[in-house]
């Protein structure tokens, strides 16, 4: 579940901060200081691993949005929104208000005037459940879906790379968990901090946007930090062995960040951004748990204990693909099998109760960033959905794609400025 990429190597105001159901297509499995007083500096895309380990805050400003190459946090709250207003100025003001709130929350501060101490007759500016909590490395990342470009006269600004995803063999998408005009990805080491962030942005946007669907995630299933222990997915296998690291600036530039010459002139606003594919992948837990160890290892092409590829001794040994079964996930997802296709993954496990038939509704919430969806996720998933052995144990049940704009440069910048301001 880790070989759709190559091996891991990879301003300073304080900041605070599925796999798997039935018979579906399977890319996901591996195919990624207290109180806000300490800031984690971002120099280009390099992250300080020591600061990450302490739970220090992540700087909000930068050329790229935090939450992409940033060291992956332990928890996720992801929300897709539908836009309800037809007033462009009102929508722009909401994005400015969201940016101001995000700047404060990622700095370990309450929204606006805070959760108490204001007018007793008015609702407080902050909902209050994050009071007293540590920064938890909160990052907030915004993306714009294809449907947004049907609004506000933005049709001509839609990037060529922001394509609607095709239907893949085995997909069983739930419309209530698919699409969205825009998204917010909140990652943190404390789930309450992540939930607080989404809740307050939704409150600020009330009447202008509404949550279409959301997903909580735990147990990161891939890493962007060099030399970190590789996390495991809910199938028990290591995930993210060959993910792009946040320190690999050359590979991030090549495979993740949108470049100056990408697309037509109308999409120059995306320079420094990326494209996000989100897939909710249901895991057929009960069937997998009754599958023999040998078959499980054959399905992945790695051993379950060490994570070593077939015929090798160590997890990071270069795999010999021909030693694996033709339908092994690692063999099919490896760049050498896909003309070098490489994506950056930041997925999370999820468990959302049961399906009413006594089976866990659990799996992987797959998040993948890339420079161009047409050259990344789509051709890779077509290959996997056609013949991956994992397809017997998983099904894609939710899906969305978003254009993730460049970062907020300074205190006067705001989310979406390069798209929604003509002079930009």
mmCIF file of C-alpha atoms in Angstrom:
data_model
loop_
_atom_site.group_PDB
_atom_site.id
_atom_site.type_symbol
_atom_site.label_atom_id
_atom_site.label_comp_id
_atom_site.label_asym_id
_atom_site.label_seq_id
_atom_site.Cartn_x
_atom_site.Cartn_y
_atom_site.Cartn_z
ATOM 1 C CA UNK A 1 0.000 0.000 0.000
ATOM 2 C CA UNK A 2 2.856 2.290 -0.229
ATOM 3 C CA UNK A 3 4.434 2.052 -3.609
ATOM 4 C CA UNK A 4 2.638 4.635 -5.708
ATOM 5 C CA UNK A 5 5.466 6.978 -4.755
ATOM 6 C CA UNK A 6 9.194 6.745 -4.242
ATOM 7 C CA UNK A 7 11.101 6.259 -0.987
ATOM 8 C CA UNK A 8 10.743 8.563 2.016
ATOM 9 C CA UNK A 9 13.590 10.985 2.508
ATOM 10 C CA UNK A 10 12.216 13.887 2.569
ATOM 11 C CA UNK A 11 7.501 34.275 9.267
ATOM 12 C CA UNK A 12 7.085 32.940 12.270
ATOM 13 C CA UNK A 13 4.227 34.170 14.307
ATOM 14 C CA UNK A 14 3.291 31.541 16.839
ATOM 15 C CA UNK A 15 0.707 29.189 15.553
ATOM 16 C CA UNK A 16 -1.549 26.570 17.073
ATOM 17 C CA UNK A 17 -2.082 24.621 16.481
ATOM 18 C CA UNK A 18 -10.966 3.155 4.001
ATOM 19 C CA UNK A 19 -9.833 1.324 3.046
ATOM 20 C CA UNK A 20 -12.142 -1.093 2.303
ATOM 21 C CA UNK A 21 -15.649 -2.631 1.640
ATOM 22 C CA UNK A 22 -16.752 -4.914 -1.162
ATOM 23 C CA UNK A 23 -15.221 -5.683 -4.519
ATOM 24 C CA UNK A 24 -14.246 -2.137 -5.396
ATOM 25 C CA UNK A 25 -11.268 -0.384 -6.807
ATOM 26 C CA UNK A 26 -8.304 -0.017 -4.640
ATOM 27 C CA UNK A 27 -5.631 2.589 -4.975
ATOM 28 C CA UNK A 28 -5.646 3.719 -1.505
ATOM 29 C CA UNK A 29 -3.774 1.405 0.666
ATOM 30 C CA UNK A 30 -0.381 2.465 0.047
ATOM 31 C CA UNK A 31 -0.431 3.388 -3.424
ATOM 32 C CA UNK A 32 1.202 8.631 2.950
ATOM 33 C CA UNK A 33 4.866 22.921 22.560
ATOM 34 C CA UNK A 34 2.054 24.078 24.746
ATOM 35 C CA UNK A 35 -0.440 26.864 24.171
ATOM 36 C CA UNK A 36 0.830 27.970 20.790
ATOM 37 C CA UNK A 37 3.943 29.526 22.287
ATOM 38 C CA UNK A 38 6.267 27.747 19.891
ATOM 39 C CA UNK A 39 6.102 28.084 16.134
ATOM 40 C CA UNK A 40 7.311 25.436 13.702
ATOM 41 C CA UNK A 41 9.267 27.341 11.087
ATOM 42 C CA UNK A 42 8.713 26.523 7.427
ATOM 43 C CA UNK A 43 11.662 27.188 5.148
ATOM 44 C CA UNK A 44 10.379 26.368 1.708
ATOM 45 C CA UNK A 45 8.936 22.913 2.241
ATOM 46 C CA UNK A 46 11.368 21.782 4.942
ATOM 47 C CA UNK A 47 9.876 20.997 8.306
ATOM 48 C CA UNK A 48 11.791 20.720 11.558
ATOM 49 C CA UNK A 49 11.245 17.102 12.682
ATOM 50 C CA UNK A 50 12.121 17.987 16.280
ATOM 51 C CA UNK A 51 9.476 20.700 16.337
ATOM 52 C CA UNK A 52 6.966 18.285 14.840
ATOM 53 C CA UNK A 53 7.656 15.796 17.602
ATOM 54 C CA UNK A 54 7.004 18.356 20.339
ATOM 55 C CA UNK A 55 3.562 19.258 19.032
ATOM 56 C CA UNK A 56 4.680 22.789 18.214
ATOM 57 C CA UNK A 57 2.481 25.032 16.121
ATOM 58 C CA UNK A 58 2.710 25.160 12.325
ATOM 59 C CA UNK A 59 3.183 28.503 10.592
ATOM 60 C CA UNK A 60 0.053 29.526 8.667
ATOM 61 C CA UNK A 61 1.710 31.755 6.073
ATOM 62 C CA UNK A 62 3.857 30.481 3.214
ATOM 63 C CA UNK A 63 4.202 29.974 -0.525
ATOM 64 C CA UNK A 64 2.236 26.707 -0.205
ATOM 65 C CA UNK A 65 -0.618 25.887 2.115
ATOM 66 C CA UNK A 66 0.280 23.975 5.268
ATOM 67 C CA UNK A 67 -1.277 20.526 5.548
ATOM 68 C CA UNK A 68 0.212 19.151 2.321
ATOM 69 C CA UNK A 69 3.962 18.613 2.761
ATOM 70 C CA UNK A 70 3.652 19.332 6.490
ATOM 71 C CA UNK A 71 4.523 16.401 8.803
ATOM 72 C CA UNK A 72 1.296 14.399 9.021
ATOM 73 C CA UNK A 73 -0.655 14.861 12.246
ATOM 74 C CA UNK A 74 -2.567 12.102 14.053
ATOM 75 C CA UNK A 75 -6.155 13.309 13.506
ATOM 76 C CA UNK A 76 -8.328 14.667 10.715
ATOM 77 C CA UNK A 77 -11.633 16.465 10.293
ATOM 78 C CA UNK A 78 -12.375 16.964 6.607
ATOM 79 C CA UNK A 79 -15.445 18.862 5.420
ATOM 80 C CA UNK A 80 -16.851 19.569 1.953
ATOM 81 C CA UNK A 81 -19.169 22.568 1.600
ATOM 82 C CA UNK A 82 -21.851 23.710 -0.826
ATOM 83 C CA UNK A 83 -22.027 27.445 -1.545
ATOM 84 C CA UNK A 84 -25.483 28.886 -0.851
ATOM 85 C CA UNK A 85 -24.985 32.562 -1.666
ATOM 86 C CA UNK A 86 -25.137 34.046 -5.171
ATOM 87 C CA UNK A 87 -23.417 37.246 -4.050
ATOM 88 C CA UNK A 88 -19.759 37.232 -5.088
ATOM 89 C CA UNK A 89 -18.819 40.036 -2.688
ATOM 90 C CA UNK A 90 -20.442 38.163 0.184
ATOM 91 C CA UNK A 91 -18.538 34.998 -0.738
ATOM 92 C CA UNK A 92 -15.226 36.891 -0.955
ATOM 93 C CA UNK A 93 -15.858 38.470 2.445
ATOM 94 C CA UNK A 94 -16.537 35.021 3.897
ATOM 95 C CA UNK A 95 -13.196 33.759 2.558
ATOM 96 C CA UNK A 96 -11.472 36.751 4.160
ATOM 97 C CA UNK A 97 -13.258 36.044 7.444
ATOM 98 C CA UNK A 98 -12.316 32.358 7.185
ATOM 99 C CA UNK A 99 -8.680 33.299 6.607
ATOM 100 C CA UNK A 100 -8.630 35.577 9.635
ATOM 101 C CA UNK A 101 -10.185 32.848 11.780
ATOM 102 C CA UNK A 102 -7.801 30.202 10.434
ATOM 103 C CA UNK A 103 -4.840 32.479 11.110
ATOM 104 C CA UNK A 104 -5.920 32.824 14.744
ATOM 105 C CA UNK A 105 -6.865 29.192 15.331
ATOM 106 C CA UNK A 106 -3.611 27.876 13.866
ATOM 107 C CA UNK A 107 -1.826 30.374 16.140
ATOM 108 C CA UNK A 108 -3.485 28.916 19.227
ATOM 109 C CA UNK A 109 -5.854 31.825 19.635
ATOM 110 C CA UNK A 110 -9.617 32.012 19.928
ATOM 111 C CA UNK A 111 -11.693 33.284 17.000
ATOM 112 C CA UNK A 112 -12.514 36.999 17.108
ATOM 113 C CA UNK A 113 -13.251 38.222 20.614
ATOM 114 C CA UNK A 114 -13.183 34.722 22.044
ATOM 115 C CA UNK A 115 -15.643 32.418 23.779
ATOM 116 C CA UNK A 116 -16.497 34.644 26.748
ATOM 117 C CA UNK A 117 -16.182 38.185 28.035
ATOM 118 C CA UNK A 118 -18.160 39.850 25.276
ATOM 119 C CA UNK A 119 -21.727 41.111 25.201
ATOM 120 C CA UNK A 120 -23.932 38.828 27.250
ATOM 121 C CA UNK A 121 -26.788 39.422 24.804
ATOM 122 C CA UNK A 122 -24.810 38.183 21.766
ATOM 123 C CA UNK A 123 -23.377 34.794 20.826
ATOM 124 C CA UNK A 124 -19.618 34.604 21.445
ATOM 125 C CA UNK A 125 -17.212 34.704 18.498
ATOM 126 C CA UNK A 126 -15.648 31.356 19.422
ATOM 127 C CA UNK A 127 -17.470 28.162 20.393
ATOM 128 C CA UNK A 128 -15.021 27.549 23.233
ATOM 129 C CA UNK A 129 -14.288 23.828 23.169
ATOM 130 C CA UNK A 130 -10.605 24.379 22.341
ATOM 131 C CA UNK A 131 -9.947 26.720 25.275
ATOM 132 C CA UNK A 132 -6.933 25.536 27.237
ATOM 133 C CA UNK A 133 -5.865 22.966 24.662
ATOM 134 C CA UNK A 134 -2.361 22.854 23.221
ATOM 135 C CA UNK A 135 -1.646 23.920 19.629
ATOM 136 C CA UNK A 136 -1.588 20.304 18.394
ATOM 137 C CA UNK A 137 0.070 21.322 15.088
ATOM 138 C CA UNK A 138 -3.267 22.367 13.609
ATOM 139 C CA UNK A 139 -3.195 23.004 9.869
ATOM 140 C CA UNK A 140 -6.119 24.207 7.764
ATOM 141 C CA UNK A 141 -6.070 23.658 3.998
ATOM 142 C CA UNK A 142 -8.732 24.944 1.574
ATOM 143 C CA UNK A 143 -9.635 23.578 -1.855
ATOM 144 C CA UNK A 144 -12.108 24.551 -4.607
ATOM 145 C CA UNK A 145 -14.237 21.906 -6.351
ATOM 146 C CA UNK A 146 -15.222 21.856 -10.055
ATOM 147 C CA UNK A 147 -18.792 22.940 -9.240
ATOM 148 C CA UNK A 148 -17.587 26.230 -7.718
ATOM 149 C CA UNK A 149 -16.528 27.368 -11.184
ATOM 150 C CA UNK A 150 -20.157 27.390 -12.289
ATOM 151 C CA UNK A 151 -20.715 30.280 -9.863
ATOM 152 C CA UNK A 152 -19.573 33.893 -9.531
ATOM 153 C CA UNK A 153 -18.498 34.173 -13.171
ATOM 154 C CA UNK A 154 -15.570 31.808 -12.616
ATOM 155 C CA UNK A 155 -16.213 29.452 -15.528
ATOM 156 C CA UNK A 156 -13.234 30.741 -17.499
ATOM 157 C CA UNK A 157 -10.942 30.367 -14.465
ATOM 158 C CA UNK A 158 -11.424 26.625 -14.080
ATOM 159 C CA UNK A 159 -8.015 24.945 -14.572
ATOM 160 C CA UNK A 160 -7.736 22.299 -17.267
ATOM 161 C CA UNK A 161 -6.279 19.932 -14.683
ATOM 162 C CA UNK A 162 -9.384 20.214 -12.460
ATOM 163 C CA UNK A 163 -11.274 17.466 -14.264
ATOM 164 C CA UNK A 164 -14.299 15.557 -13.048
ATOM 165 C CA UNK A 165 -13.142 12.101 -12.017
ATOM 166 C CA UNK A 166 -14.409 9.300 -14.275
ATOM 167 C CA UNK A 167 -16.344 6.351 -12.920
ATOM 168 C CA UNK A 168 -13.894 3.570 -12.147
ATOM 169 C CA UNK A 169 -14.770 -0.144 -12.188
ATOM 170 C CA UNK A 170 -16.098 -1.179 -8.794
ATOM 171 C CA UNK A 171 -17.073 2.333 -7.661
ATOM 172 C CA UNK A 172 -20.243 2.468 -5.568
ATOM 173 C CA UNK A 173 -20.310 6.170 -4.768
ATOM 174 C CA UNK A 174 -22.767 7.599 -2.258
ATOM 175 C CA UNK A 175 -23.910 10.977 -3.603
ATOM 176 C CA UNK A 176 -24.217 12.278 -0.038
ATOM 177 C CA UNK A 177 -20.450 11.704 0.394
ATOM 178 C CA UNK A 178 -19.354 12.934 -3.031
ATOM 179 C CA UNK A 179 -18.393 16.320 -4.495
ATOM 180 C CA UNK A 180 -18.541 19.773 -2.980
ATOM 181 C CA UNK A 181 -17.963 23.383 -4.031
ATOM 182 C CA UNK A 182 -15.061 23.718 -1.628
ATOM 183 C CA UNK A 183 -13.373 21.800 1.164
ATOM 184 C CA UNK A 184 -11.458 22.389 4.361
ATOM 185 C CA UNK A 185 -8.944 19.824 5.586
ATOM 186 C CA UNK A 186 -8.217 20.240 9.304
ATOM 187 C CA UNK A 187 -5.333 18.134 10.649
ATOM 188 C CA UNK A 188 -4.134 18.170 14.260
ATOM 189 C CA UNK A 189 -2.757 15.902 16.949
ATOM 190 C CA UNK A 190 -5.847 16.524 19.109
ATOM 191 C CA UNK A 191 -9.213 15.592 17.525
ATOM 192 C CA UNK A 192 -11.012 18.321 19.488
ATOM 193 C CA UNK A 193 -8.751 20.979 17.996
ATOM 194 C CA UNK A 194 -9.518 19.754 14.467
ATOM 195 C CA UNK A 195 -13.280 19.538 15.105
ATOM 196 C CA UNK A 196 -13.270 22.980 16.721
ATOM 197 C CA UNK A 197 -11.675 24.461 13.604
ATOM 198 C CA UNK A 198 -14.259 23.022 11.193
ATOM 199 C CA UNK A 199 -17.121 23.911 13.533
ATOM 200 C CA UNK A 200 -16.075 27.556 13.759
ATOM 201 C CA UNK A 201 -15.513 27.955 10.025
ATOM 202 C CA UNK A 202 -18.966 26.437 9.393
ATOM 203 C CA UNK A 203 -20.463 28.852 11.937
ATOM 204 C CA UNK A 204 -18.802 31.846 10.295
ATOM 205 C CA UNK A 205 -20.058 30.672 6.904
ATOM 206 C CA UNK A 206 -23.642 30.074 8.030
ATOM 207 C CA UNK A 207 -26.079 31.277 5.362
ATOM 208 C CA UNK A 208 -23.321 31.494 2.758
ATOM 209 C CA UNK A 209 -22.097 27.874 2.792
ATOM 210 C CA UNK A 210 -23.362 24.622 4.293
ATOM 211 C CA UNK A 211 -21.520 21.395 5.043
ATOM 212 C CA UNK A 212 -22.305 18.826 2.335
ATOM 213 C CA UNK A 213 -20.456 15.953 4.016
ATOM 214 C CA UNK A 214 -17.590 15.470 6.442
ATOM 215 C CA UNK A 215 -15.215 12.763 7.629
ATOM 216 C CA UNK A 216 -13.317 12.202 10.858
ATOM 217 C CA UNK A 217 -10.039 10.330 10.590
ATOM 218 C CA UNK A 218 -7.534 8.829 13.004
ATOM 219 C CA UNK A 219 -4.269 6.933 12.751
ATOM 220 C CA UNK A 220 -2.497 8.544 9.789
ATOM 221 C CA UNK A 221 -1.878 5.947 7.089
ATOM 222 C CA UNK A 222 1.142 7.605 5.498
ATOM 223 C CA UNK A 223 3.984 9.883 6.541
ATOM 224 C CA UNK A 224 5.783 12.862 5.014
ATOM 225 C CA UNK A 225 8.555 12.788 7.634
ATOM 226 C CA UNK A 226 11.917 11.147 6.831
ATOM 227 C CA UNK A 227 12.974 8.280 9.097
ATOM 228 C CA UNK A 228 9.650 8.219 10.948
ATOM 229 C CA UNK A 229 8.116 4.869 11.819
ATOM 230 C CA UNK A 230 5.835 3.832 8.975
ATOM 231 C CA UNK A 231 2.185 3.815 10.112
ATOM 232 C CA UNK A 232 -0.166 0.890 9.507
ATOM 233 C CA UNK A 233 -3.606 0.878 7.917
ATOM 234 C CA UNK A 234 -6.608 -1.044 9.251
ATOM 235 C CA UNK A 235 -5.532 -4.119 7.299
ATOM 236 C CA UNK A 236 -2.486 -4.246 9.539
ATOM 237 C CA UNK A 237 0.067 -3.462 6.822
ATOM 238 C CA UNK A 238 2.569 -0.624 6.828
ATOM 239 C CA UNK A 239 1.446 2.278 4.670
ATOM 240 C CA UNK A 240 3.525 5.129 3.290
ATOM 241 C CA UNK A 241 6.847 3.344 2.925
ATOM 242 C CA UNK A 242 7.549 5.081 -0.368
ATOM 243 C CA UNK A 243 5.634 8.332 0.145
ATOM 244 C CA UNK A 244 7.164 11.702 -0.799
ATOM 245 C CA UNK A 245 8.795 13.369 2.215
ATOM 246 C CA UNK A 246 8.200 17.004 3.085
ATOM 247 C CA UNK A 247 11.944 17.649 2.838
ATOM 248 C CA UNK A 248 12.188 16.404 -0.766
ATOM 249 C CA UNK A 249 11.778 19.825 -2.329
ATOM 250 C CA UNK A 250 12.880 18.660 -5.767
ATOM 251 C CA UNK A 251 10.293 15.873 -5.879
ATOM 252 C CA UNK A 252 7.580 18.098 -4.433
ATOM 253 C CA UNK A 253 8.276 20.596 -7.204
ATOM 254 C CA UNK A 254 8.132 17.863 -9.835
ATOM 255 C CA UNK A 255 5.089 15.921 -8.658
ATOM 256 C CA UNK A 256 3.036 18.056 -6.227
ATOM 257 C CA UNK A 257 3.257 21.811 -6.762
ATOM 258 C CA UNK A 258 1.649 23.451 -9.799
ATOM 259 C CA UNK A 259 4.321 25.233 -11.839
ATOM 260 C CA UNK A 260 4.357 28.543 -13.693
ATOM 261 C CA UNK A 261 3.784 26.983 -17.098
ATOM 262 C CA UNK A 262 1.105 24.485 -16.106
ATOM 263 C CA UNK A 263 -2.201 24.871 -17.926
ATOM 264 C CA UNK A 264 -3.576 27.872 -19.758
ATOM 265 C CA UNK A 265 -3.128 31.502 -18.778
ATOM 266 C CA UNK A 266 -6.517 31.456 -17.052
ATOM 267 C CA UNK A 267 -5.181 29.009 -14.456
ATOM 268 C CA UNK A 268 -2.021 30.927 -13.527
ATOM 269 C CA UNK A 269 -3.750 31.619 -10.195
ATOM 270 C CA UNK A 270 -2.976 27.988 -9.236
ATOM 271 C CA UNK A 271 0.829 28.411 -9.400
ATOM 272 C CA UNK A 272 2.207 27.126 -6.106
ATOM 273 C CA UNK A 273 -0.950 25.144 -5.410
ATOM 274 C CA UNK A 274 -1.799 21.470 -5.897
ATOM 275 C CA UNK A 275 -4.712 19.174 -6.766
ATOM 276 C CA UNK A 276 -6.381 17.007 -4.149
ATOM 277 C CA UNK A 277 -8.289 13.757 -4.648
ATOM 278 C CA UNK A 278 -10.323 12.573 -1.655
ATOM 279 C CA UNK A 279 -11.785 9.049 -1.683
ATOM 280 C CA UNK A 280 -13.703 7.299 1.084
ATOM 281 C CA UNK A 281 -12.715 3.636 0.757
ATOM 282 C CA UNK A 282 -14.785 1.082 2.630
ATOM 283 C CA UNK A 283 -12.985 -1.973 3.966
ATOM 284 C CA UNK A 284 -14.596 -5.396 4.099
ATOM 285 C CA UNK A 285 -13.107 -5.964 7.542
ATOM 286 C CA UNK A 286 -14.836 -9.254 8.318
ATOM 287 C CA UNK A 287 -13.746 -10.949 5.094
ATOM 288 C CA UNK A 288 -10.184 -9.668 5.386
ATOM 289 C CA UNK A 289 -9.893 -10.851 8.989
ATOM 290 C CA UNK A 290 -10.729 -14.422 7.903
ATOM 291 C CA UNK A 291 -8.161 -14.400 5.088
ATOM 292 C CA UNK A 292 -4.958 -16.409 5.579
ATOM 293 C CA UNK A 293 -1.745 -14.549 6.342
ATOM 294 C CA UNK A 294 -0.125 -15.876 3.167
ATOM 295 C CA UNK A 295 -2.946 -14.553 1.012
ATOM 296 C CA UNK A 296 -2.875 -11.195 2.777
ATOM 297 C CA UNK A 297 0.838 -10.874 2.066
ATOM 298 C CA UNK A 298 0.341 -11.986 -1.533
ATOM 299 C CA UNK A 299 -2.339 -9.325 -1.978
ATOM 300 C CA UNK A 300 0.062 -6.587 -0.938
ATOM 301 C CA UNK A 301 3.374 -7.991 -2.113
ATOM 302 C CA UNK A 302 4.951 -7.278 1.293
ATOM 303 C CA UNK A 303 5.266 -9.208 4.536
ATOM 304 C CA UNK A 304 3.016 -8.097 7.357
ATOM 305 C CA UNK A 305 5.611 -7.879 10.108
ATOM 306 C CA UNK A 306 8.605 -6.006 8.711
ATOM 307 C CA UNK A 307 6.880 -4.641 5.619
ATOM 308 C CA UNK A 308 9.628 -5.961 3.368
ATOM 309 C CA UNK A 309 8.780 -6.545 -0.303
ATOM 310 C CA UNK A 310 8.638 -10.148 -1.504
ATOM 311 C CA UNK A 311 12.073 -11.755 -1.404
ATOM 312 C CA UNK A 312 13.644 -8.868 0.545
ATOM 313 C CA UNK A 313 14.624 -8.507 4.206
ATOM 314 C CA UNK A 314 13.857 -4.875 5.083
ATOM 315 C CA UNK A 315 10.910 -2.545 4.548
ATOM 316 C CA UNK A 316 12.863 0.004 2.527
ATOM 317 C CA UNK A 317 14.683 -2.504 0.320
ATOM 318 C CA UNK A 318 14.021 -1.837 -3.364
ATOM 319 C CA UNK A 319 11.228 -4.215 -4.407
ATOM 320 C CA UNK A 320 11.763 -6.808 -7.134
ATOM 321 C CA UNK A 321 8.366 -6.465 -8.768
ATOM 322 C CA UNK A 322 8.527 -9.618 -10.862
ATOM 323 C CA UNK A 323 8.839 -11.698 -7.683
ATOM 324 C CA UNK A 324 5.342 -10.577 -6.711
ATOM 325 C CA UNK A 325 2.097 -11.950 -8.044
ATOM 326 C CA UNK A 326 0.881 -10.080 -11.144
ATOM 327 C CA UNK A 327 -2.092 -8.614 -9.252
ATOM 328 C CA UNK A 328 -0.174 -7.643 -6.078
ATOM 329 C CA UNK A 329 -0.961 -4.105 -4.972
ATOM 330 C CA UNK A 330 2.666 -2.992 -4.626
ATOM 331 C CA UNK A 331 3.529 -4.313 -8.070
ATOM 332 C CA UNK A 332 0.626 -2.546 -9.749
ATOM 333 C CA UNK A 333 1.003 0.738 -7.824
ATOM 334 C CA UNK A 334 4.784 1.097 -8.097
ATOM 335 C CA UNK A 335 6.068 3.985 -10.263
ATOM 336 C CA UNK A 336 8.058 1.524 -12.362
ATOM 337 C CA UNK A 337 4.756 -0.055 -13.423
ATOM 338 C CA UNK A 338 3.113 3.305 -14.185
ATOM 339 C CA UNK A 339 5.586 5.395 -16.180
ATOM 340 C CA UNK A 340 6.860 7.015 -12.993
ATOM 341 C CA UNK A 341 3.488 8.266 -11.686
ATOM 342 C CA UNK A 342 4.037 9.696 -8.208
ATOM 343 C CA UNK A 343 1.548 11.226 -5.768
ATOM 344 C CA UNK A 344 1.772 12.467 -2.179
ATOM 345 C CA UNK A 345 -0.618 10.714 0.200
ATOM 346 C CA UNK A 346 -1.990 11.958 3.554
ATOM 347 C CA UNK A 347 -4.716 9.393 4.247
ATOM 348 C CA UNK A 348 -6.375 8.458 7.551
ATOM 349 C CA UNK A 349 -8.207 5.439 8.910
ATOM 350 C CA UNK A 350 -11.871 5.804 9.863
ATOM 351 C CA UNK A 351 -14.442 3.808 11.809
ATOM 352 C CA UNK A 352 -18.019 5.084 11.604
ATOM 353 C CA UNK A 353 -20.021 2.547 13.608
ATOM 354 C CA UNK A 354 -21.661 -0.363 11.806
ATOM 355 C CA UNK A 355 -23.655 -0.820 8.627
ATOM 356 C CA UNK A 356 -26.753 -2.186 10.353
ATOM 357 C CA UNK A 357 -25.794 -5.762 9.458
ATOM 358 C CA UNK A 358 -23.229 -6.208 12.192
ATOM 359 C CA UNK A 359 -20.288 -5.194 10.020
ATOM 360 C CA UNK A 360 -17.915 -2.347 10.813
ATOM 361 C CA UNK A 361 -18.193 0.703 8.590
ATOM 362 C CA UNK A 362 -14.445 1.228 8.509
ATOM 363 C CA UNK A 363 -11.646 1.834 6.087
ATOM 364 C CA UNK A 364 -9.371 4.461 4.635
ATOM 365 C CA UNK A 365 -10.092 8.100 3.907
ATOM 366 C CA UNK A 366 -7.628 8.501 1.050
ATOM 367 C CA UNK A 367 -6.144 11.944 0.412
ATOM 368 C CA UNK A 368 -3.659 12.414 -2.443
ATOM 369 C CA UNK A 369 -1.984 15.607 -3.653
ATOM 370 C CA UNK A 370 -0.511 15.906 -7.132
ATOM 371 C CA UNK A 371 0.502 18.413 -9.781
ATOM 372 C CA UNK A 372 -2.085 17.174 -12.304
ATOM 373 C CA UNK A 373 -4.931 14.731 -11.616
ATOM 374 C CA UNK A 374 -4.915 13.656 -15.261
ATOM 375 C CA UNK A 375 -1.323 12.460 -14.914
ATOM 376 C CA UNK A 376 -1.543 11.213 -11.349
ATOM 377 C CA UNK A 377 -4.581 9.665 -9.696
ATOM 378 C CA UNK A 378 -6.681 8.924 -12.780
ATOM 379 C CA UNK A 379 -4.264 6.700 -14.755
ATOM 380 C CA UNK A 380 -3.039 5.045 -11.560
ATOM 381 C CA UNK A 381 -6.537 4.256 -10.316
ATOM 382 C CA UNK A 382 -7.581 2.949 -13.723
ATOM 383 C CA UNK A 383 -4.766 0.424 -13.538
ATOM 384 C CA UNK A 384 -5.550 -0.578 -9.960
ATOM 385 C CA UNK A 385 -9.308 -0.794 -10.402
ATOM 386 C CA UNK A 386 -8.832 -3.147 -13.349
ATOM 387 C CA UNK A 387 -6.730 -5.843 -11.696
ATOM 388 C CA UNK A 388 -5.576 -5.093 -8.139
ATOM 389 C CA UNK A 389 -6.015 -8.082 -5.796
ATOM 390 C CA UNK A 390 -7.167 -5.635 -3.116
ATOM 391 C CA UNK A 391 -10.386 -5.050 -5.022
ATOM 392 C CA UNK A 392 -11.876 -8.164 -3.424
ATOM 393 C CA UNK A 393 -11.659 -6.458 -0.042
ATOM 394 C CA UNK A 394 -12.392 -2.779 -0.703
ATOM 395 C CA UNK A 395 -14.860 -0.447 -2.377
ATOM 396 C CA UNK A 396 -14.711 3.272 -3.117
ATOM 397 C CA UNK A 397 -17.916 4.799 -1.698
ATOM 398 C CA UNK A 398 -17.144 8.529 -1.649
ATOM 399 C CA UNK A 399 -15.170 10.818 -3.940
ATOM 400 C CA UNK A 400 -14.203 14.433 -4.574
ATOM 401 C CA UNK A 401 -11.537 16.454 -6.352
ATOM 402 C CA UNK A 402 -10.363 19.980 -5.511
ATOM 403 C CA UNK A 403 -7.979 22.650 -6.753
ATOM 404 C CA UNK A 404 -5.899 23.671 -3.730
ATOM 405 C CA UNK A 405 -4.637 27.240 -4.271
ATOM 406 C CA UNK A 406 -1.214 28.529 -3.171
ATOM 407 C CA UNK A 407 -0.541 29.578 0.394
ATOM 408 C CA UNK A 408 -1.527 32.773 2.177
ATOM 409 C CA UNK A 409 1.613 34.887 1.869
ATOM 410 C CA UNK A 410 1.179 37.401 4.711
ATOM 411 C CA UNK A 411 -1.285 39.100 7.046
ATOM 412 C CA UNK A 412 -2.909 41.004 4.153
ATOM 413 C CA UNK A 413 -3.430 37.938 1.955
ATOM 414 C CA UNK A 414 -6.457 35.634 2.066
ATOM 415 C CA UNK A 415 -7.663 32.256 0.840
ATOM 416 C CA UNK A 416 -8.642 32.417 -2.827
ATOM 417 C CA UNK A 417 -7.267 35.898 -3.532
ATOM 418 C CA UNK A 418 -5.415 34.769 -6.665
ATOM 419 C CA UNK A 419 -8.662 33.322 -8.053
ATOM 420 C CA UNK A 420 -11.200 35.931 -7.011
ATOM 421 C CA UNK A 421 -9.267 39.192 -7.379
ATOM 422 C CA UNK A 422 -8.872 40.362 -10.959
ATOM 423 C CA UNK A 423 -5.637 42.225 -10.380
ATOM 424 C CA UNK A 424 -4.088 39.039 -8.951
#
